[in-house]
mmCIF file of C-alpha atoms and ligand atoms in Angstrom:
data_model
loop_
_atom_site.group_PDB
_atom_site.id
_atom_site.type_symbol
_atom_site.label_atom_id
_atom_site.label_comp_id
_atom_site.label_asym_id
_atom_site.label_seq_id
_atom_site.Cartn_x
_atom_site.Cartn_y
_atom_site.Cartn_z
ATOM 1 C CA UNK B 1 -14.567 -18.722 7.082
ATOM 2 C CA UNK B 2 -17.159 -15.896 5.115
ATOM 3 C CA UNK B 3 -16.119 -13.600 3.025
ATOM 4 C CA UNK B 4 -18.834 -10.782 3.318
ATOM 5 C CA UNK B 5 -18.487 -8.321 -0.069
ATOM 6 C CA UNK B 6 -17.470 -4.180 1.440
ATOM 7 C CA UNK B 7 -17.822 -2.427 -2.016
ATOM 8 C CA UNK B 8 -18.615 -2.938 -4.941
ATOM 9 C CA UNK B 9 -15.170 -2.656 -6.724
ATOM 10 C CA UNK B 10 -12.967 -4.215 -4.354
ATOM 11 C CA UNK B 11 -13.193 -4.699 -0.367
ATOM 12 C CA UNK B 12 -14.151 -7.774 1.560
ATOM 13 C CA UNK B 13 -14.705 -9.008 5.075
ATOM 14 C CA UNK B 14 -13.304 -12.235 6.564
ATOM 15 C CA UNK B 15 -15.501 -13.400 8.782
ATOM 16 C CA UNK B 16 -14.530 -16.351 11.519
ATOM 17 C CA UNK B 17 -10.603 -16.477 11.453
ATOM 18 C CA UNK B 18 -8.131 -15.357 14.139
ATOM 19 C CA UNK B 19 -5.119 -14.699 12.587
ATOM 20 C CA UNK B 20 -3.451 -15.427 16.307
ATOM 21 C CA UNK B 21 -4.671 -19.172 15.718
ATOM 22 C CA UNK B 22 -2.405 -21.526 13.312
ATOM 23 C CA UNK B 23 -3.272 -20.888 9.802
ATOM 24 C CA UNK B 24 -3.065 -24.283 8.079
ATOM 25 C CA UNK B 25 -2.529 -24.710 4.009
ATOM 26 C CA UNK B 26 -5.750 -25.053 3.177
ATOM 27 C CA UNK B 27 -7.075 -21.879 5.130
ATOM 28 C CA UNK B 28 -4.052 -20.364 3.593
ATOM 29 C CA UNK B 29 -4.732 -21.021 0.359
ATOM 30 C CA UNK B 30 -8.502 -19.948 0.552
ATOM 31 C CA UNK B 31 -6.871 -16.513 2.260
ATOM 32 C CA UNK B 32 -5.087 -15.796 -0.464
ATOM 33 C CA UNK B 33 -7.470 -16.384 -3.296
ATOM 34 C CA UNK B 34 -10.181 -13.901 -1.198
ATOM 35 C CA UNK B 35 -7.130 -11.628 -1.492
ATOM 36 C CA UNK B 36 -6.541 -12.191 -5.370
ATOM 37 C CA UNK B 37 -10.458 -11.902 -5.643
ATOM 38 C CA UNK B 38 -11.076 -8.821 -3.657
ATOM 39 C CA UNK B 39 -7.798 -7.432 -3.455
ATOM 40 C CA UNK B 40 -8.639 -6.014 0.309
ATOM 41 C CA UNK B 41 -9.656 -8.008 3.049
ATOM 42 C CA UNK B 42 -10.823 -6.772 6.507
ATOM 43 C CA UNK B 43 -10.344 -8.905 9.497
ATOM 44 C CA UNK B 44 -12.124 -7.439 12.620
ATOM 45 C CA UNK B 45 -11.002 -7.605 15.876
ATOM 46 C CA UNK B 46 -7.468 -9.426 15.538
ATOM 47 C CA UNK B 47 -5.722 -8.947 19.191
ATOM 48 C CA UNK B 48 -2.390 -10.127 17.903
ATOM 49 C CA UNK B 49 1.114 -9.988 19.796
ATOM 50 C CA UNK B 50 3.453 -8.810 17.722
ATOM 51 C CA UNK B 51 4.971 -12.440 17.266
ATOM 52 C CA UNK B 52 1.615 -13.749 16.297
ATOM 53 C CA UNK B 53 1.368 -10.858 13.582
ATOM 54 C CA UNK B 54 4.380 -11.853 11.677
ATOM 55 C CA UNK B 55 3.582 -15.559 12.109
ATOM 56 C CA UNK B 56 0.554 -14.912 10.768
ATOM 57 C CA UNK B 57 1.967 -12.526 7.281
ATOM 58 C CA UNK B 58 4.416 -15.184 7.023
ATOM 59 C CA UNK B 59 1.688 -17.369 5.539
ATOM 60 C CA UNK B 60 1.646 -14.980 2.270
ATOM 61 C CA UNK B 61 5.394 -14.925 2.164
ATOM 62 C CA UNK B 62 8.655 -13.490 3.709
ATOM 63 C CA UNK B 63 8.353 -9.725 5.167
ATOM 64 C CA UNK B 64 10.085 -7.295 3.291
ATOM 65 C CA UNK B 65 12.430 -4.656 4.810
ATOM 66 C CA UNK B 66 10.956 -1.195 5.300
ATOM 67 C CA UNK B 67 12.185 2.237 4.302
ATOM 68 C CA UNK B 68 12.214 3.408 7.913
ATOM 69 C CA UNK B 69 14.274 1.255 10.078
ATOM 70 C CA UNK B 70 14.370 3.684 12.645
ATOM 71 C CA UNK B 71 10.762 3.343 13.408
ATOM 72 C CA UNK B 72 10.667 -1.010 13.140
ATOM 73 C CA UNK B 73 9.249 -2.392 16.234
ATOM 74 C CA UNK B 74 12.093 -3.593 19.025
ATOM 75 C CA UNK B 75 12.532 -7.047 18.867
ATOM 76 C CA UNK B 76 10.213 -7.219 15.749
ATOM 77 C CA UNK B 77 12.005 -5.661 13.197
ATOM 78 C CA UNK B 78 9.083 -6.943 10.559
ATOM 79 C CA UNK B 79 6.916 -4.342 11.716
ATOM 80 C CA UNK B 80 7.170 -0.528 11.299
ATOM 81 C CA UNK B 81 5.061 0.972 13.629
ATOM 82 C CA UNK B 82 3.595 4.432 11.903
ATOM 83 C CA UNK B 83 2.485 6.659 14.283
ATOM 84 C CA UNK B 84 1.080 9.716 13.039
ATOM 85 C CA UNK B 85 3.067 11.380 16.133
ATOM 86 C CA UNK B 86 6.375 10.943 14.996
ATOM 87 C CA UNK B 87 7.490 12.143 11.668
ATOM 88 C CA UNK B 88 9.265 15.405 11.629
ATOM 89 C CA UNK B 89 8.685 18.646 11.197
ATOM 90 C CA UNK B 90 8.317 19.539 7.424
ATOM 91 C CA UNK B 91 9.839 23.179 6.243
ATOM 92 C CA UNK B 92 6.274 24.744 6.744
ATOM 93 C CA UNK B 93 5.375 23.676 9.455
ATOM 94 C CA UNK B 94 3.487 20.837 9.072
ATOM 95 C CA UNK B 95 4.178 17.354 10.933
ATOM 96 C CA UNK B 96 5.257 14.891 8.144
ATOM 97 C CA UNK B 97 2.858 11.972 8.653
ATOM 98 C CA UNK B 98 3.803 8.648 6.693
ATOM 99 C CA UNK B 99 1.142 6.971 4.777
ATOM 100 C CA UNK B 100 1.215 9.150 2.118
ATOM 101 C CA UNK B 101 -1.942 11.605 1.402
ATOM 102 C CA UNK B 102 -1.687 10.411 -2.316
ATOM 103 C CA UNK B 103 -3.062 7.722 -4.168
ATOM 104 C CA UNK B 104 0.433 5.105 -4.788
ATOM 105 C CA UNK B 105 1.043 1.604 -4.171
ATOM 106 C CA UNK B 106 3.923 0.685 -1.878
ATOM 107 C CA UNK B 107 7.965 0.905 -2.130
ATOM 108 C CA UNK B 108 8.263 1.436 -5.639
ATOM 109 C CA UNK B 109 12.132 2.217 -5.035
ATOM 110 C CA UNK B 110 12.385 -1.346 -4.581
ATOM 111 C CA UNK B 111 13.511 -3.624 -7.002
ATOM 112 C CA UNK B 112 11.258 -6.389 -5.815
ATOM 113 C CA UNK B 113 8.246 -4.351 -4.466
ATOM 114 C CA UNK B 114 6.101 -5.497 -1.643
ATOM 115 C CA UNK B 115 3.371 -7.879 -2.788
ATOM 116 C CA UNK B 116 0.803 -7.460 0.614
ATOM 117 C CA UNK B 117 0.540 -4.675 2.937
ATOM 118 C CA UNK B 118 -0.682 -5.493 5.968
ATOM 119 C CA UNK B 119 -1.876 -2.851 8.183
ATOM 120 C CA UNK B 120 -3.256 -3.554 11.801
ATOM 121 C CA UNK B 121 -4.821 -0.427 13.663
ATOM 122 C CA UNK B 122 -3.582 0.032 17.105
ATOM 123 C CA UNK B 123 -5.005 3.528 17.585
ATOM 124 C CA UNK B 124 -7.214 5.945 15.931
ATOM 125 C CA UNK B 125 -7.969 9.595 15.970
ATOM 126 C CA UNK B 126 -11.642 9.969 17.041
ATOM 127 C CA UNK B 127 -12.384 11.024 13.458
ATOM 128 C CA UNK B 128 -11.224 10.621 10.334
ATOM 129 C CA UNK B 129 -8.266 8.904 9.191
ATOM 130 C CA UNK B 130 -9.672 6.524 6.610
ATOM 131 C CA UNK B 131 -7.868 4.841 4.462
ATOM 132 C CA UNK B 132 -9.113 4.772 0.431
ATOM 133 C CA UNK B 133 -8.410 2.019 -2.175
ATOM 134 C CA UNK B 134 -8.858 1.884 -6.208
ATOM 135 C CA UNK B 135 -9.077 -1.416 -8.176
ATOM 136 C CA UNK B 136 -5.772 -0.811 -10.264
ATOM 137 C CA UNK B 137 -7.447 -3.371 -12.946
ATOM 138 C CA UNK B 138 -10.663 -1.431 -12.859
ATOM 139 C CA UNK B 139 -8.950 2.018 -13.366
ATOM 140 C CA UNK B 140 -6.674 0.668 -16.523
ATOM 141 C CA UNK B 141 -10.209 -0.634 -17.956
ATOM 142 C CA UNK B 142 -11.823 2.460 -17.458
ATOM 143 C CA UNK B 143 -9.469 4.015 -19.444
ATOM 144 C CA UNK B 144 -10.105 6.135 -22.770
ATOM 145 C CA UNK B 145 -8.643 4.299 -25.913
ATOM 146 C CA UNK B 146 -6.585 7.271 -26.220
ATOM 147 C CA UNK B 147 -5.255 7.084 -22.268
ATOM 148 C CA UNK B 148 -4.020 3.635 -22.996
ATOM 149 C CA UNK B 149 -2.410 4.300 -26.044
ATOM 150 C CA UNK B 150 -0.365 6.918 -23.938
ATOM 151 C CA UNK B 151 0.665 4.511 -20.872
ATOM 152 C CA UNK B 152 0.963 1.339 -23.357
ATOM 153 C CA UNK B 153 4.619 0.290 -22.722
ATOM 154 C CA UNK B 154 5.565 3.193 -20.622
ATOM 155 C CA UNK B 155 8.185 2.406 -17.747
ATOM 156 C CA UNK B 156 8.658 4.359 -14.650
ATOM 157 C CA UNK B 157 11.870 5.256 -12.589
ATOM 158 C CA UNK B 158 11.645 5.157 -9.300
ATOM 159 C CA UNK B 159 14.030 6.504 -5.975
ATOM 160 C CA UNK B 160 12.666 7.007 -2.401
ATOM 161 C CA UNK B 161 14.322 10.183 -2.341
ATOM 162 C CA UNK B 162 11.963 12.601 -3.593
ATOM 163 C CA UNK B 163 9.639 12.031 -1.096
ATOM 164 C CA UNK B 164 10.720 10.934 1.833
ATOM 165 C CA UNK B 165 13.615 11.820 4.333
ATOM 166 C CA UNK B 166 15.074 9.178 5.010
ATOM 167 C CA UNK B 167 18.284 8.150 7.121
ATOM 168 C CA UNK B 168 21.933 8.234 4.937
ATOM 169 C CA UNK B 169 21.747 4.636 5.440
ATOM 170 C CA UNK B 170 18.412 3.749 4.422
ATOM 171 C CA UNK B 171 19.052 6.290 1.516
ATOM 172 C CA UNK B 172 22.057 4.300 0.657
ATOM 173 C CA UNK B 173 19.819 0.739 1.143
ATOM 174 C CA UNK B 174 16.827 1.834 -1.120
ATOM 175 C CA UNK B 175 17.868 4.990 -3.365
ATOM 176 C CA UNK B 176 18.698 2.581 -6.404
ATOM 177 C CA UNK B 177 16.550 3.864 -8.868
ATOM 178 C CA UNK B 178 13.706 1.139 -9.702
ATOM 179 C CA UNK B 179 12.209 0.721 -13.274
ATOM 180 C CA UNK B 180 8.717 -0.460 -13.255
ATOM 181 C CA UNK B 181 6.187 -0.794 -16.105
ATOM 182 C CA UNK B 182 2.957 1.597 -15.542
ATOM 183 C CA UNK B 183 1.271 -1.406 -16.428
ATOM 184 C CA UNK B 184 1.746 -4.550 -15.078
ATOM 185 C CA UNK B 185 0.690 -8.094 -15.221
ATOM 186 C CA UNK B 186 -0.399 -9.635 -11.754
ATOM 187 C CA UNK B 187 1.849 -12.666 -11.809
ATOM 188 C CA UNK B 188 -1.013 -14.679 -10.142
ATOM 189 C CA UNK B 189 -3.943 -13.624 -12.160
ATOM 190 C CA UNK B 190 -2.333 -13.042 -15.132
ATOM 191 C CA UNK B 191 -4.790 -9.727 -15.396
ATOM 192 C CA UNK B 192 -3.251 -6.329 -15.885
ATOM 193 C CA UNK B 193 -3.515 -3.117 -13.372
ATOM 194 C CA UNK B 194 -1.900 0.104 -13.733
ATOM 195 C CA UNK B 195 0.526 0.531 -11.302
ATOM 196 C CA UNK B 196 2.755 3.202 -9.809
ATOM 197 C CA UNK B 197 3.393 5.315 -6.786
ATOM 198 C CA UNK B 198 3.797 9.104 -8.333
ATOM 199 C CA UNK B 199 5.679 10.537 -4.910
ATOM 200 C CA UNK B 200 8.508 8.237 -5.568
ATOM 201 C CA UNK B 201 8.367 8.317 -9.634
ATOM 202 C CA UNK B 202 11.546 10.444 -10.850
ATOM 203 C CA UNK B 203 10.060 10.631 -14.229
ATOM 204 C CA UNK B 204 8.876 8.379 -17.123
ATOM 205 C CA UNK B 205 11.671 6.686 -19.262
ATOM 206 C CA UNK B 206 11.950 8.728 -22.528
ATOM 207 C CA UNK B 207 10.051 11.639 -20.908
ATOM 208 C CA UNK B 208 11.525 14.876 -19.221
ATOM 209 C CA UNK B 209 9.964 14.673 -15.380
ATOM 210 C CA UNK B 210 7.292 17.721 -16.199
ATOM 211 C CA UNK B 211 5.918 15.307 -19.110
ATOM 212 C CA UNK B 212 5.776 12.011 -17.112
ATOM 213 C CA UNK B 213 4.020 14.138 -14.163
ATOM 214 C CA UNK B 214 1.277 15.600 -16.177
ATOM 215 C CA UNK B 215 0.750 12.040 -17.678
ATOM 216 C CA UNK B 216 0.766 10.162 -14.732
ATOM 217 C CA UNK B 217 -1.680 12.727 -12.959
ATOM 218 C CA UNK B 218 -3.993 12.789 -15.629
ATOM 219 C CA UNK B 219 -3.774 9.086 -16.255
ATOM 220 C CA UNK B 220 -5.028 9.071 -12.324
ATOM 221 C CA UNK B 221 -7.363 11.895 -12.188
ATOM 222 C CA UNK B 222 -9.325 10.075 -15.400
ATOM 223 C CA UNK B 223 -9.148 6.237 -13.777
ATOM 224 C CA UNK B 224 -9.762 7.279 -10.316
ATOM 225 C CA UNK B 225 -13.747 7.639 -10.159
ATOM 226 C CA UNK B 226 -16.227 6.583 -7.102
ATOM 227 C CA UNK B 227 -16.798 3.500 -8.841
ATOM 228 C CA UNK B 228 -13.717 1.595 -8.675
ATOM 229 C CA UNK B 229 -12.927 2.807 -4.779
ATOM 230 C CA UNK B 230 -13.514 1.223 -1.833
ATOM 231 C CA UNK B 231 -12.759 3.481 1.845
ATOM 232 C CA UNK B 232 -12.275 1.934 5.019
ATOM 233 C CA UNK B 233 -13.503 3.324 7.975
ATOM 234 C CA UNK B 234 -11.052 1.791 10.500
ATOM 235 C CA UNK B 235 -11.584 0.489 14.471
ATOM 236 C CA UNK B 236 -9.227 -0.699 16.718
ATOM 237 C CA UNK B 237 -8.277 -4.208 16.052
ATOM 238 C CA UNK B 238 -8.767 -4.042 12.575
ATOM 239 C CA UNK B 239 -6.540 -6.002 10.238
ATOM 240 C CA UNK B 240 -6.346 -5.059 6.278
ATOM 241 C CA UNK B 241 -5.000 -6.424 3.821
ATOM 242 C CA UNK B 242 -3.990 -5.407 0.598
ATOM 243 C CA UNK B 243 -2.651 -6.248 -3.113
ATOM 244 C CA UNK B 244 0.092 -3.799 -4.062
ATOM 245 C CA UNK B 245 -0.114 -5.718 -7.629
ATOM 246 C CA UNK B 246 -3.757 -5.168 -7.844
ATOM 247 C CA UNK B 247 -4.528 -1.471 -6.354
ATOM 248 C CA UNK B 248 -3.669 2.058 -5.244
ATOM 249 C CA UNK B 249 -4.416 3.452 -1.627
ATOM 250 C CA UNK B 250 -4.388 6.988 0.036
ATOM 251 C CA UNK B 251 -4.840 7.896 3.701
ATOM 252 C CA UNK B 252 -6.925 10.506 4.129
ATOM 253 C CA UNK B 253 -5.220 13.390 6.141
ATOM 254 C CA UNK B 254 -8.467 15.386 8.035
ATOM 255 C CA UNK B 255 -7.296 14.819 11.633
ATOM 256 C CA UNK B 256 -4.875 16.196 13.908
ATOM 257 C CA UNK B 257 -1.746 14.368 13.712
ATOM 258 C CA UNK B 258 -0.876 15.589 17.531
ATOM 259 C CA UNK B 259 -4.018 13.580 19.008
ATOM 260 C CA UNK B 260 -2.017 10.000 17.576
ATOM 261 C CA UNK B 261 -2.993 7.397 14.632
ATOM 262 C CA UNK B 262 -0.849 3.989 15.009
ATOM 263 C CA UNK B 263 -0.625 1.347 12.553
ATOM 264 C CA UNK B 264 1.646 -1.510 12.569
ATOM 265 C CA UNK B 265 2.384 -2.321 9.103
ATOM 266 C CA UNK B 266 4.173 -5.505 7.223
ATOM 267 C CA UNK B 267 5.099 -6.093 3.998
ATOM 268 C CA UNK B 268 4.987 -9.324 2.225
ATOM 269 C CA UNK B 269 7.998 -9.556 -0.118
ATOM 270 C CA UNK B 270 6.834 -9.477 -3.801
ATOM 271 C CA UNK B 271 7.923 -10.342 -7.413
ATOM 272 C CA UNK B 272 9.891 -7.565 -9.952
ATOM 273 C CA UNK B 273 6.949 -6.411 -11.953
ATOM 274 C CA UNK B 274 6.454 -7.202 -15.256
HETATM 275 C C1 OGA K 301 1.048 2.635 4.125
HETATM 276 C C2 OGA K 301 -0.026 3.579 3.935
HETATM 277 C C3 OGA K 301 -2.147 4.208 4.774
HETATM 278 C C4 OGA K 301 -2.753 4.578 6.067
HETATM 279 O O1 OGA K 301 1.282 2.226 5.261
HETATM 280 O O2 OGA K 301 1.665 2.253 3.141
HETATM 281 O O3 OGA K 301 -0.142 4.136 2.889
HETATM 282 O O4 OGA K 301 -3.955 4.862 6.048
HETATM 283 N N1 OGA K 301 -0.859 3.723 4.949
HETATM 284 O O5 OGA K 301 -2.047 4.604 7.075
HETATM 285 MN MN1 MN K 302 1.197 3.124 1.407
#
């Protein structure tokens, strides 16, 4: 196994392993600490069967349920299959494509938020469609002394419903608002990374929604720089990885829904931040 550095602030390439293969302890181990190190790893050309996927994120821990368990692969209901075809209509017009257009980390309405997201590119647009990432430790370090002295301590409150149309049952399974600190401490690095997901964030505790909006967008706007991003450029077959603990992603929406992206995501259960 090489790990082969993408950018400078996070991003890295796995070079040699085939995630369809048995992963023993030891490769698992050294997985994981690329993962802690470079909080996005890139493995090219994984030709997994579904079966072999999960097998394979089972190695990082148990997969998590997903909001949409309408769209979870038959007979693999690990694995929600995002396809850039199939969300609804929105009031103006526009096709509602998941993976939000905004920088977040993942399933903040859940008390136990994923860990890993695992996304595996079954088809691409022929342009665009990239996926960005920020180093969540680099943006809180980045921050003015006055910037942290606004976040220090702050909790969020989190519900899928504000973004996302989900099913009366899945509204009923994931609504429960979440509390999260904006900060939090990586329970394997012990290193702290701001963290939060503003499309499901109801408001700050202690702060009227308006308030906690214009902080957490400015917080982002001033952390957010070229320097601390990394943006993948995706082909078929490629498997990334990513620390939900550790950084903040987008996809970048500047192709035609119609023509079809599909992803086949996992999550990897995670701890209740702290
Ligand atoms: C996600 C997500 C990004 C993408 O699956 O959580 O944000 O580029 N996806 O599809
Ligand atoms: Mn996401």
């Amino acid at each position: 196994m090489e790990i082969r550095r993408l950018g400078d602030a996070l991003g890295a390439e796995v070079i040699g392993v085939d995630l369809a293969r048995p992963i023993d302890a030891a490769l698992a181990r050294r997985l994981n600490d690329a993962l802690l190190e470079h909080i996005v790893l890139v493995l090219r050309d994984q030709r997994l069967t579904p079966g072999q996927y999960v097998e394979a994120m089972r190695t990082f821990g148990r997969p998590a349920p997903q909001n949409h368990t309408e769209q979870l692969m038959d007979g693999h209901p690990e694995i929600w299959i995002l396809d850039s075809r199939r969300g609804g209509l929105r009031k103006d017009g526009e096709r509602n494509v998941y993976g939000a257009n905004a920088w977040h980390t993942d399933h903040t309405n859940q008390q136990r938020p994923p860990k890993i997201t695992a996304l595996l590119a079954i088809r691409l647009p022929p342009s665009g469609g990239d996926t960005l990432f920020a180093n969540a430790y680099a943006m809180l370090e980045g921050l003015s002394a006055q910037t942290r002295q606004r976040i220090e301590g702050r909790r969020t409150v989190n519900g899928a419903d504000r973004h996302l149309e989900l099913r009366e049952d899945n509204r009923h399974a994931f609504a429960a608002p979440a509390i999260h600190p904006l900060v939090r401490t990586h329970p394997e690095t012990g290193r702290r990374a701001i963290y939060c997901h503003p499309l499901k964030m109801q408001h700050i505790e202690g702060m009227s929604p308006q308030e906690s909006f214009e902080l957490v967008d400015r917080l982002l706007e001033e952390a957010i720089t070229p320097a601390v991003t990394y943006r993948h450029r995706w082909s078929p077959g490629d498997l990334v990885m990513f620390d939900n603990r550790a950084c903040l992603h987008r996809a970048v929406r500047d192709y035609d829904p119609d023509v079809g992206r599909v992803m086949h995501r996992i999550i990897v259960e995670g701890d209740a931040p702290g």
